[in-house]
Amino acid sequence: MEILKILNNNVIVSHNELNQEIVVMGRGLAFQKKVGGTIDPSNIEKTFVLETHGMSEKLAKLLRDTSEKYLNISAKILEYAQSHLPYKLDEYLYVALTDHISFAISRHNQGIHLKNPMLWEIRKYYKQEFQIALMALEIIEKETAIALGEDEAASIALHLVNSQLSGENMAAAVQITEMVNTILNIVKYHFKMELDEKSINYERFLTHLRFFAIRFARKEKLVETVDEFFSEQIKLKYPEANTCTEKIANYLEHQFNWSLTKDEEIYLTVHIHRVTNRHKMK
C-alpha cells in the first residue's frame, strides 16, 4: 500500500482499491518511511475512508498536537453511532470528536469538570444521540480508564446532532436545541398543559420540530404546495392550535427574523392539534 501522506509515525493517508482516500492506523506504521513508499497491510490496525476533500489535511493539523489514540477512540464511537443512527454522519466528526475527547481528558486530568447547561434538554430531545453518547463514555473509559460524566455525554450527543448540519457549526446545534425547547414551552404555556412525552404524537411532533429547526439552520425554505383555501380551512378547523402557531411564528420572526411559509404554518398547526388534543382526550 502506497504512502500518500504521513500524519505521524502511526497514521498515514493512502488509497484503497476503489481509489478512495483512506486513513490507516497501526503501531509504527510510518516509522522510517517516506511519502511514495509502501507499508505492509498486515500492520494496519484501523482503516477508514475519507470522502470529503481536504479532510486529511484537517486531521494532519489536529494530530500535530493530539495523540492518535483519541482518533482511534473517535473512530470506534462513530462506527457504533453510524450503525444506530438513521442519518449519515459528517466526516468532520473525526476531527471534532477527536479534538473534543482529547480536551475533555485533559480537563479531567487537571480536575476541571465543566457543566453542560443544556444537559437536560439534550437528554430529553435527542434521546437516541444521548444514548449513543453514553456508550461513547463507556468506550472512552475502556480505552483510557477515565470515567467522564453525563455532561460530556451531552456534548458528544450535540456533536452527533450537529453532524446533520454538515460539520463545523457547533453553534447551530445549540441554536436548534434552544429553538425546539422554546417552541415546546410556547405550546405548553398556551394550552396550560404538560405534554405526554412517552406518546407517539409527542415523538412525531418533536421529530418535526427538530427537522424544522435544522431547515432554519441550513437556511432552507419549503416550496409552497398549499393554496389559500386549504390554509384557511386548517385555521378554521383547528383555531386554538392555529393561535398557538401564530405565537410561534411571532417568536421566530422577532428572535430569528424568520417568516414561516403557509406549509410550515399548516404542519405546525396540525402537529400541535394532534399532540394537545390527544392529551386532552386522555
Coordinates of N, CA, C and O in Angstrom, one line a residue, residues 20-196:
Q20 N -10.2 5.5 -3.3 CA -10.7 6.4 -2.3 C -9.6 6.7 -1.4 O -8.8 5.9 -1.0
E21 N -9.6 8.0 -0.9 CA -8.6 8.4 0.1 C -8.9 7.7 1.4 O -10.1 7.8 1.9
I22 N -8.0 7.1 2.0 CA -8.2 6.4 3.3 C -7.1 6.8 4.3 O -6.0 7.2 4.0
V23 N -7.5 6.8 5.6 CA -6.6 6.9 6.7 C -6.4 5.6 7.3 O -7.4 4.9 7.6
V24 N -5.1 5.1 7.5 CA -4.9 3.8 8.1 C -4.0 4.1 9.3 O -3.1 4.9 9.3
M25 N -4.2 3.3 10.3 CA -3.5 3.4 11.6 C -2.9 2.1 12.0 O -3.4 1.0 11.7
G26 N -1.8 2.1 12.6 CA -1.1 0.9 13.1 C 0.2 1.4 13.8 O 0.8 2.4 13.5
R27 N 0.6 0.6 14.8 CA 1.8 1.0 15.6 C 3.0 1.0 14.8 O 3.4 0.0 14.1
G28 N 3.7 2.2 14.7 CA 4.9 2.3 14.0 C 4.8 2.1 12.5 O 5.8 1.9 11.8
L29 N 3.6 2.4 12.0 CA 3.3 2.1 10.6 C 4.2 3.0 9.6 O 4.6 2.5 8.6
A30 N 4.5 4.2 10.0 CA 5.2 5.1 9.1 C 6.7 5.3 9.7 O 7.4 6.2 9.1
F31 N 7.1 4.5 10.6 CA 8.4 4.7 11.2 C 9.5 4.5 10.1 O 9.5 3.4 9.4
Q32 N 10.4 5.5 9.9 CA 11.4 5.5 8.9 C 10.9 5.3 7.5 O 11.6 4.7 6.6
K33 N 9.7 5.7 7.3 CA 9.1 5.6 6.0 C 9.0 7.0 5.3 O 9.0 8.0 6.0
K34 N 8.8 7.1 4.0 CA 8.7 8.3 3.3 C 7.5 8.3 2.4 O 7.0 7.2 2.0
V35 N 7.0 9.5 2.0 CA 5.9 9.5 1.1 C 6.3 8.9 -0.2 O 7.4 9.1 -0.7
G36 N 5.5 8.1 -0.8 CA 5.8 7.3 -2.0 C 6.2 5.9 -1.7 O 6.3 5.0 -2.6
G37 N 6.6 5.7 -0.5 CA 7.0 4.3 -0.1 C 5.8 3.4 0.2 O 4.6 3.9 -0.1
T38 N 6.0 2.2 0.6 CA 4.9 1.3 0.9 C 4.9 0.8 2.3 O 5.9 0.9 3.0
I39 N 3.7 0.3 2.7 CA 3.6 -0.3 4.1 C 3.0 -1.7 3.9 O 2.4 -2.0 2.9
D40 N 3.3 -2.5 4.9 CA 2.8 -3.8 5.0 C 1.3 -3.8 5.5 O 1.1 -3.4 6.6
P41 N 0.3 -4.2 4.6 CA -1.1 -4.2 5.1 C -1.3 -5.0 6.3 O -2.3 -4.7 7.1
S42 N -0.5 -6.0 6.6 CA -0.7 -6.8 7.9 C -0.4 -6.0 9.1 O -0.8 -6.4 10.2
N43 N 0.2 -4.8 9.0 CA 0.5 -4.0 10.2 C -0.7 -3.0 10.4 O -0.6 -2.2 11.4
I44 N -1.7 -2.9 9.6 CA -2.8 -2.0 9.7 C -3.7 -2.5 10.8 O -4.2 -3.6 10.7
E45 N -4.0 -1.6 11.7 CA -5.0 -1.9 12.8 C -6.3 -1.3 12.6 O -7.4 -1.8 13.0
K46 N -6.4 -0.1 11.9 CA -7.6 0.6 11.7 C -7.6 1.3 10.4 O -6.6 1.9 10.0
T47 N -8.7 1.2 9.6 CA -8.9 1.9 8.4 C -10.2 2.6 8.3 O -11.2 2.1 8.7
F48 N -10.2 3.9 7.8 CA -11.5 4.5 7.5 C -11.3 5.4 6.2 O -10.3 5.9 6.0
V49 N -12.4 5.4 5.5 CA -12.5 6.1 4.2 C -12.8 7.6 4.4 O -13.7 8.0 5.2
L50 N -12.1 8.5 3.7 CA -12.4 9.9 3.7 C -13.0 10.3 2.3 O -12.3 10.2 1.3
E51 N -14.2 10.7 2.3 CA -14.9 11.1 1.1 C -14.8 12.6 0.9 O -15.0 13.1 -0.3
T52 N -14.6 13.4 1.9 CA -14.5 14.8 1.8 C -13.2 15.4 1.5 O -12.2 15.0 2.1
H53 N -13.1 16.2 0.5 CA -11.8 16.8 0.0 C -11.2 17.6 1.1 O -11.9 18.5 1.7
G54 N -9.9 17.4 1.4 CA -9.2 18.3 2.4 C -9.3 17.8 3.8 O -8.8 18.4 4.7
M55 N -10.1 16.7 4.0 CA -10.2 16.2 5.4 C -8.9 15.7 6.0 O -8.7 15.8 7.2
S56 N -8.1 15.0 5.2 CA -6.8 14.5 5.7 C -5.9 15.6 6.2 O -5.2 15.5 7.1
E57 N -6.0 16.8 5.5 CA -5.2 18.0 6.0 C -5.7 18.4 7.4 O -4.8 18.8 8.2
K58 N -7.0 18.4 7.6 CA -7.5 18.8 8.9 C -7.1 17.8 10.0 O -6.7 18.2 11.1
L59 N -7.1 16.5 9.6 CA -6.6 15.5 10.6 C -5.1 15.7 10.9 O -4.7 15.5 12.0
A60 N -4.4 16.0 9.8 CA -2.9 16.2 10.0 C -2.6 17.3 11.0 O -1.8 17.2 11.9
K61 N -3.4 18.4 10.8 CA -3.2 19.6 11.7 C -3.5 19.2 13.2 O -2.9 19.5 14.1
L62 N -4.6 18.4 13.3 CA -5.1 18.0 14.6 C -4.1 17.1 15.3 O -3.7 17.2 16.5
L63 N -3.5 16.2 14.5 CA -2.6 15.2 15.1 C -1.2 15.7 15.4 O -0.4 15.0 16.0
R64 N -1.0 16.9 15.0 CA 0.3 17.5 15.4 C 0.4 17.8 16.9 O 1.4 17.8 17.6
D65 N -0.8 18.0 17.5 CA -0.9 18.3 19.0 C -1.7 17.3 19.7 O -1.9 17.4 20.9
T66 N -2.3 16.3 19.1 CA -3.2 15.4 19.7 C -2.8 13.9 19.4 O -2.5 13.6 18.3
S67 N -2.8 13.1 20.4 CA -2.5 11.7 20.2 C -3.5 11.0 19.3 O -4.7 11.2 19.4
E68 N -2.9 10.1 18.5 CA -3.8 9.4 17.6 C -4.7 8.4 18.3 O -5.7 7.9 17.7
K69 N -4.4 8.1 19.6 CA -5.3 7.2 20.3 C -6.7 7.8 20.4 O -7.7 7.0 20.5
Y70 N -6.8 9.1 20.5 CA -8.1 9.8 20.5 C -8.8 9.7 19.2 O -10.0 9.6 19.1
L71 N -8.0 9.7 18.1 CA -8.6 9.4 16.8 C -9.2 8.0 16.7 O -10.3 7.8 16.2
N72 N -8.4 7.1 17.3 CA -8.9 5.7 17.3 C -10.2 5.5 18.1 O -11.1 4.8 17.7
I73 N -10.2 6.2 19.3 CA -11.4 6.2 20.1 C -12.6 6.8 19.3 O -13.7 6.2 19.3
S74 N -12.4 7.9 18.7 CA -13.4 8.6 17.9 C -13.9 7.7 16.8 O -15.1 7.6 16.5
A75 N -13.0 7.0 16.1 CA -13.4 6.1 15.0 C -14.3 4.9 15.6 O -15.3 4.6 14.9
K76 N -14.0 4.4 16.8 CA -14.8 3.4 17.4 C -16.2 3.9 17.7 O -17.2 3.2 17.5
I77 N -16.2 5.1 18.3 CA -17.5 5.7 18.6 C -18.4 6.0 17.4 O -19.6 5.7 17.4
L78 N -17.8 6.5 16.4 CA -18.5 6.9 15.1 C -19.0 5.6 14.4 O -20.0 5.6 13.8
E79 N -18.2 4.6 14.5 CA -18.6 3.3 13.9 C -19.9 2.8 14.6 O -20.8 2.3 13.9
Y80 N -19.9 2.9 15.9 CA -21.0 2.5 16.7 C -22.2 3.4 16.4 O -23.4 2.9 16.2
A81 N -22.0 4.7 16.4 CA -23.0 5.7 16.1 C -23.7 5.5 14.8 O -24.9 5.5 14.6
Q82 N -22.8 5.3 13.7 CA -23.4 5.2 12.4 C -24.3 3.9 12.2 O -25.2 4.0 11.4
S83 N -24.0 2.9 13.0 CA -24.8 1.7 12.9 C -26.1 1.8 13.7 O -27.0 1.0 13.6
H84 N -26.3 2.9 14.4 CA -27.5 3.1 15.2 C -28.3 4.4 14.9 O -29.4 4.6 15.4
L85 N -27.8 5.2 14.0 CA -28.5 6.4 13.6 C -29.1 6.3 12.2 O -28.4 5.7 11.3
P86 N -30.2 6.9 11.9 CA -30.8 6.8 10.6 C -30.2 7.8 9.6 O -30.6 7.7 8.4
Y87 N -29.3 8.7 10.0 CA -28.7 9.6 9.1 C -27.2 9.4 9.0 O -26.6 8.9 9.9
K88 N -26.7 9.9 7.9 CA -25.2 9.7 7.6 C -24.4 10.8 8.4 O -24.8 11.9 8.5
L89 N -23.4 10.3 9.1 CA -22.6 11.2 9.9 C -21.6 12.0 9.0 O -21.0 11.4 8.1
D90 N -21.4 13.2 9.3 CA -20.4 14.0 8.6 C -19.0 13.6 9.0 O -18.7 13.4 10.1
E91 N -18.1 13.6 8.0 CA -16.7 13.2 8.3 C -16.0 14.1 9.2 O -15.0 13.7 9.8
Y92 N -16.4 15.3 9.3 CA -15.7 16.3 10.1 C -15.8 15.8 11.6 O -15.0 16.3 12.4
L93 N -16.7 14.9 11.9 CA -16.8 14.4 13.3 C -15.5 13.7 13.7 O -15.2 13.7 14.9
Y94 N -14.7 13.2 12.7 CA -13.5 12.5 13.1 C -12.5 13.6 13.7 O -11.8 13.3 14.7
V95 N -12.6 14.8 13.2 CA -11.8 15.9 13.7 C -12.4 16.5 15.0 O -11.7 16.6 16.0
A96 N -13.7 16.8 14.9 CA -14.4 17.5 16.0 C -14.4 16.6 17.3 O -14.1 17.1 18.4
L97 N -14.7 15.3 17.1 CA -14.8 14.4 18.2 C -13.5 14.1 18.8 O -13.3 14.0 20.0
T98 N -12.5 13.9 17.9 CA -11.1 13.6 18.4 C -10.6 14.8 19.3 O -10.1 14.6 20.4
D99 N -10.8 16.0 18.8 CA -10.4 17.2 19.5 C -11.2 17.3 20.8 O -10.6 17.6 21.9
H100 N -12.5 17.0 20.8 CA -13.3 17.2 22.0 C -12.8 16.2 23.1 O -12.7 16.5 24.2
I101 N -12.6 14.9 22.7 CA -12.2 13.9 23.6 C -10.9 14.2 24.2 O -10.7 14.1 25.4
S102 N -10.0 14.6 23.4 CA -8.6 15.0 23.9 C -8.7 16.1 24.9 O -8.1 16.0 26.0
F103 N -9.5 17.1 24.6 CA -9.6 18.3 25.5 C -10.4 17.8 26.8 O -10.0 18.3 27.9
A104 N -11.4 17.0 26.7 CA -12.2 16.5 27.8 C -11.3 15.7 28.8 O -11.3 15.9 30.0
I105 N -10.4 14.9 28.2 CA -9.5 14.1 29.0 C -8.5 15.0 29.7 O -8.1 14.8 30.9
S106 N -8.0 16.0 29.0 CA -7.0 16.9 29.5 C -7.7 17.7 30.7 O -7.0 17.9 31.7
R107 N -8.9 18.2 30.5 CA -9.6 18.9 31.6 C -9.8 18.0 32.8 O -9.6 18.4 33.9
H108 N -10.2 16.7 32.5 CA -10.4 15.8 33.6 C -9.1 15.6 34.4 O -9.2 15.6 35.7
N109 N -8.0 15.5 33.8 CA -6.7 15.2 34.4 C -6.3 16.5 35.3 O -5.5 16.3 36.2
Q110 N -6.8 17.6 34.9 CA -6.5 18.9 35.6 C -7.5 19.1 36.7 O -7.4 20.2 37.4
G111 N -8.5 18.3 36.8 CA -9.5 18.4 37.8 C -10.6 19.5 37.5 O -11.3 20.0 38.3
I112 N -10.7 19.8 36.2 CA -11.7 20.8 35.7 C -12.9 20.0 35.1 O -12.8 19.3 34.1
H113 N -14.0 20.2 35.8 CA -15.2 19.5 35.3 C -16.3 20.5 35.0 O -16.9 21.1 35.9
L114 N -16.5 20.7 33.7 CA -17.4 21.7 33.2 C -18.9 21.2 33.2 O -19.1 20.0 32.7
K115 N -19.8 22.0 33.6 CA -21.2 21.6 33.5 C -21.8 22.0 32.1 O -21.5 23.1 31.6
N116 N -22.5 21.1 31.5 CA -23.2 21.4 30.3 C -24.6 22.0 30.6 O -25.4 21.3 31.1
P117 N -24.8 23.3 30.3 CA -26.1 23.9 30.7 C -27.3 23.3 30.0 O -28.4 23.6 30.4
M118 N -27.0 22.6 28.9 CA -28.1 22.0 28.1 C -28.3 20.5 28.3 O -29.0 19.9 27.5
L119 N -27.7 20.0 29.3 CA -27.8 18.6 29.6 C -29.2 18.1 29.6 O -29.6 17.1 29.0
W120 N -30.1 18.8 30.3 CA -31.5 18.3 30.5 C -32.2 18.3 29.1 O -32.8 17.3 28.8
E121 N -32.0 19.4 28.3 CA -32.7 19.5 27.0 C -32.2 18.4 26.1 O -32.9 17.8 25.4
I122 N -30.8 18.2 26.1 CA -30.2 17.3 25.1 C -30.7 15.8 25.5 O -31.0 15.0 24.6
R123 N -30.7 15.5 26.8 CA -31.1 14.2 27.2 C -32.6 13.9 26.8 O -33.0 12.8 26.5
K124 N -33.3 15.0 26.9 CA -34.8 14.9 26.6 C -35.1 14.9 25.2 O -36.0 14.1 24.7
Y125 N -34.5 15.8 24.4 CA -34.9 16.0 23.0 C -34.1 15.1 22.0 O -34.6 14.9 20.9
Y126 N -33.0 14.7 22.4 CA -32.1 13.9 21.5 C -31.8 12.6 22.2 O -30.6 12.3 22.4
K127 N -32.8 11.8 22.4 CA -32.7 10.6 23.2 C -31.7 9.6 22.6 O -30.9 9.0 23.2
Q128 N -31.9 9.4 21.3 CA -31.1 8.4 20.6 C -29.6 8.8 20.6 O -28.7 8.0 20.9
E129 N -29.3 10.1 20.3 CA -28.0 10.6 20.3 C -27.4 10.5 21.7 O -26.2 10.2 21.8
F130 N -28.2 10.8 22.7 CA -27.7 10.8 24.1 C -27.3 9.4 24.5 O -26.3 9.2 25.2
Q131 N -28.2 8.4 24.1 CA -27.8 7.0 24.5 C -26.6 6.6 23.8 O -25.7 5.8 24.4
I132 N -26.4 7.0 22.6 CA -25.1 6.6 21.9 C -23.9 7.3 22.6 O -22.8 6.7 22.7
A133 N -24.1 8.6 23.0 CA -23.1 9.3 23.7 C -22.7 8.6 25.1 O -21.6 8.6 25.5
L134 N -23.7 8.0 25.7 CA -23.4 7.3 26.9 C -22.5 6.1 26.6 O -21.6 5.7 27.4
M135 N -22.8 5.4 25.5 CA -22.0 4.3 25.1 C -20.6 4.8 24.7 O -19.6 4.1 25.0
A136 N -20.5 6.0 24.2 CA -19.2 6.6 23.9 C -18.4 6.8 25.2 O -17.2 6.5 25.2
L137 N -19.1 7.2 26.2 CA -18.3 7.3 27.5 C -17.8 5.9 28.0 O -16.7 5.9 28.5
E138 N -18.5 4.9 27.7 CA -18.0 3.5 28.1 C -16.8 3.2 27.2 O -15.9 2.6 27.7
I139 N -16.9 3.5 25.9 CA -15.7 3.3 25.1 C -14.5 4.0 25.5 O -13.4 3.5 25.6
I140 N -14.7 5.3 25.9 CA -13.6 6.2 26.4 C -13.0 5.6 27.6 O -11.8 5.5 27.8
E141 N -13.9 5.1 28.6 CA -13.4 4.6 29.8 C -12.6 3.3 29.6 O -11.6 3.1 30.2
K142 N -13.1 2.5 28.7 CA -12.4 1.2 28.4 C -11.0 1.5 27.8 O -10.1 0.8 28.1
E143 N -10.9 2.5 27.0 CA -9.6 2.8 26.3 C -8.7 3.6 27.1 O -7.5 3.6 26.9
T144 N -9.2 4.4 28.1 CA -8.3 5.3 28.8 C -8.4 5.1 30.3 O -7.6 5.7 31.1
A145 N -9.3 4.3 30.8 CA -9.5 4.1 32.3 C -10.0 5.4 33.0 O -9.8 5.5 34.2
I146 N -10.6 6.3 32.2 CA -11.1 7.5 32.7 C -12.6 7.6 32.5 O -13.1 7.4 31.4
A147 N -13.4 7.8 33.6 CA -14.8 7.8 33.5 C -15.3 9.3 33.5 O -15.1 10.1 34.4
L148 N -15.9 9.7 32.4 CA -16.4 11.1 32.2 C -17.9 11.1 32.6 O -18.5 10.0 32.5
G149 N -18.4 12.2 32.9 CA -19.8 12.3 33.4 C -20.8 12.6 32.3 O -20.4 12.8 31.1
E150 N -22.0 12.7 32.6 CA -23.1 12.9 31.6 C -23.0 14.2 30.9 O -23.5 14.4 29.8
D151 N -22.4 15.2 31.6 CA -22.2 16.5 30.9 C -21.4 16.3 29.6 O -21.7 17.0 28.6
E152 N -20.4 15.4 29.7 CA -19.6 15.2 28.4 C -20.4 14.4 27.4 O -20.3 14.6 26.2
A153 N -21.3 13.5 27.9 CA -22.2 12.8 27.0 C -23.1 13.7 26.3 O -23.3 13.5 25.1
A154 N -23.6 14.8 27.0 CA -24.4 15.7 26.3 C -23.7 16.5 25.2 O -24.2 16.7 24.1
S155 N -22.4 16.8 25.4 CA -21.6 17.5 24.4 C -21.4 16.6 23.2 O -21.4 17.0 22.1
I156 N -21.1 15.3 23.5 CA -20.9 14.3 22.4 C -22.2 14.2 21.6 O -22.2 14.1 20.4
A157 N -23.3 14.1 22.3 CA -24.6 14.0 21.6 C -24.8 15.2 20.7 O -25.3 15.0 19.6
L158 N -24.4 16.4 21.2 CA -24.6 17.6 20.3 C -23.7 17.5 19.1 O -24.1 18.0 18.0
H159 N -22.6 16.9 19.2 CA -21.7 16.7 18.0 C -22.4 15.8 17.0 O -22.4 16.1 15.8
L160 N -23.1 14.8 17.5 CA -23.9 13.9 16.6 C -25.0 14.6 15.9 O -25.3 14.5 14.7
V161 N -25.8 15.4 16.7 CA -26.8 16.2 16.2 C -26.3 17.2 15.1 O -26.9 17.4 14.0
N162 N -25.2 17.8 15.5 CA -24.6 18.8 14.6 C -24.1 18.2 13.3 O -24.0 18.9 12.3
S163 N -23.9 16.9 13.3 CA -23.5 16.2 12.0 C -24.5 16.4 10.9 O -24.2 16.4 9.7
Q164 N -25.8 16.5 11.3 CA -26.8 16.7 10.3 C -26.7 18.1 9.6 O -27.3 18.3 8.6
L165 N -25.9 19.0 10.3 CA -25.8 20.3 9.7 C -24.5 20.4 8.9 O -24.1 21.5 8.5
S166 N -23.9 19.3 8.6 CA -22.7 19.3 7.8 C -21.5 20.0 8.4 O -21.0 21.0 8.0
G167 N -21.2 19.4 9.6 CA -19.8 19.7 10.1 C -19.5 20.6 11.2 O -19.7 20.3 12.3
E168 N -19.0 21.8 10.8 CA -18.2 22.5 11.8 C -19.0 23.6 12.6 O -18.4 24.2 13.5
N169 N -20.3 23.8 12.4 CA -21.0 24.8 13.0 C -21.7 24.3 14.3 O -22.9 24.1 14.3
M170 N -20.9 24.2 15.4 CA -21.5 23.7 16.6 C -22.5 24.6 17.2 O -23.5 24.2 17.8
A171 N -22.4 25.9 16.9 CA -23.3 26.9 17.5 C -24.7 26.7 16.9 O -25.7 26.9 17.6
A172 N -24.8 26.1 15.7 CA -26.1 25.9 15.1 C -26.8 24.8 15.8 O -28.0 24.8 16.0
A173 N -26.1 23.7 16.3 CA -26.7 22.7 17.1 C -27.3 23.2 18.4 O -28.4 22.8 18.8
V174 N -26.6 24.1 19.0 CA -27.1 24.7 20.2 C -28.3 25.5 20.0 O -29.3 25.5 20.7
Q175 N -28.3 26.3 18.9 CA -29.4 27.1 18.5 C -30.6 26.3 18.2 O -31.8 26.7 18.6
I176 N -30.4 25.2 17.5 CA -31.6 24.3 17.2 C -32.2 23.8 18.5 O -33.4 23.8 18.6
T177 N -31.4 23.3 19.5 CA -31.9 22.8 20.7 C -32.7 23.9 21.5 O -33.8 23.7 22.0
E178 N -32.2 25.1 21.5 CA -32.9 26.2 22.1 C -34.2 26.5 21.4 O -35.2 26.8 22.1
M179 N -34.2 26.5 20.1 CA -35.4 26.8 19.4 C -36.5 25.8 19.6 O -37.6 26.1 19.9
V180 N -36.1 24.5 19.6 CA -37.1 23.4 19.9 C -37.6 23.5 21.3 O -38.8 23.4 21.5
N181 N -36.7 23.8 22.2 CA -37.2 23.9 23.6 C -38.1 25.1 23.8 O -39.2 25.0 24.5
T182 N -37.9 26.2 23.2 CA -38.8 27.4 23.3 C -40.1 27.1 22.6 O -41.2 27.5 23.2
I183 N -40.1 26.5 21.5 CA -41.4 26.2 20.8 C -42.3 25.3 21.7 O -43.5 25.5 21.8
L184 N -41.6 24.3 22.3 CA -42.4 23.3 23.1 C -42.9 24.1 24.3 O -44.1 23.8 24.8
N185 N -42.2 25.0 24.9 CA -42.7 25.8 26.0 C -43.8 26.7 25.6 O -44.8 26.9 26.4
I186 N -43.8 27.2 24.4 CA -44.9 28.1 23.9 C -46.2 27.2 23.9 O -47.2 27.7 24.3
V187 N -46.0 26.0 23.4 CA -47.2 25.1 23.3 C -47.7 24.8 24.7 O -48.9 24.8 24.9
K188 N -46.8 24.4 25.6 CA -47.2 24.1 26.9 C -48.0 25.2 27.7 O -49.0 25.1 28.3
Y189 N -47.4 26.4 27.6 CA -48.0 27.6 28.2 C -49.3 28.0 27.6 O -50.2 28.4 28.3
H190 N -49.3 27.9 26.3 CA -50.6 28.3 25.6 C -51.7 27.4 26.0 O -52.8 27.9 26.2
F191 N -51.5 26.1 26.0 CA -52.6 25.2 26.3 C -52.6 24.9 27.8 O -53.5 24.1 28.3
K192 N -51.7 25.4 28.6 CA -51.6 25.2 30.0 C -51.7 23.7 30.4 O -52.5 23.2 31.1
M193 N -50.8 23.0 29.7 CA -50.7 21.5 30.0 C -49.3 21.0 29.8 O -48.5 21.6 29.1
E194 N -49.0 19.9 30.5 CA -47.8 19.2 30.2 C -48.1 18.1 29.1 O -49.1 17.5 29.2
L195 N -47.2 18.0 28.2 CA -47.4 17.1 27.1 C -46.9 15.7 27.5 O -46.0 15.5 28.3
D196 N -47.5 14.7 27.0 CA -47.2 13.3 27.2 C -45.9 12.9 26.4 O -46.0 12.6 25.2

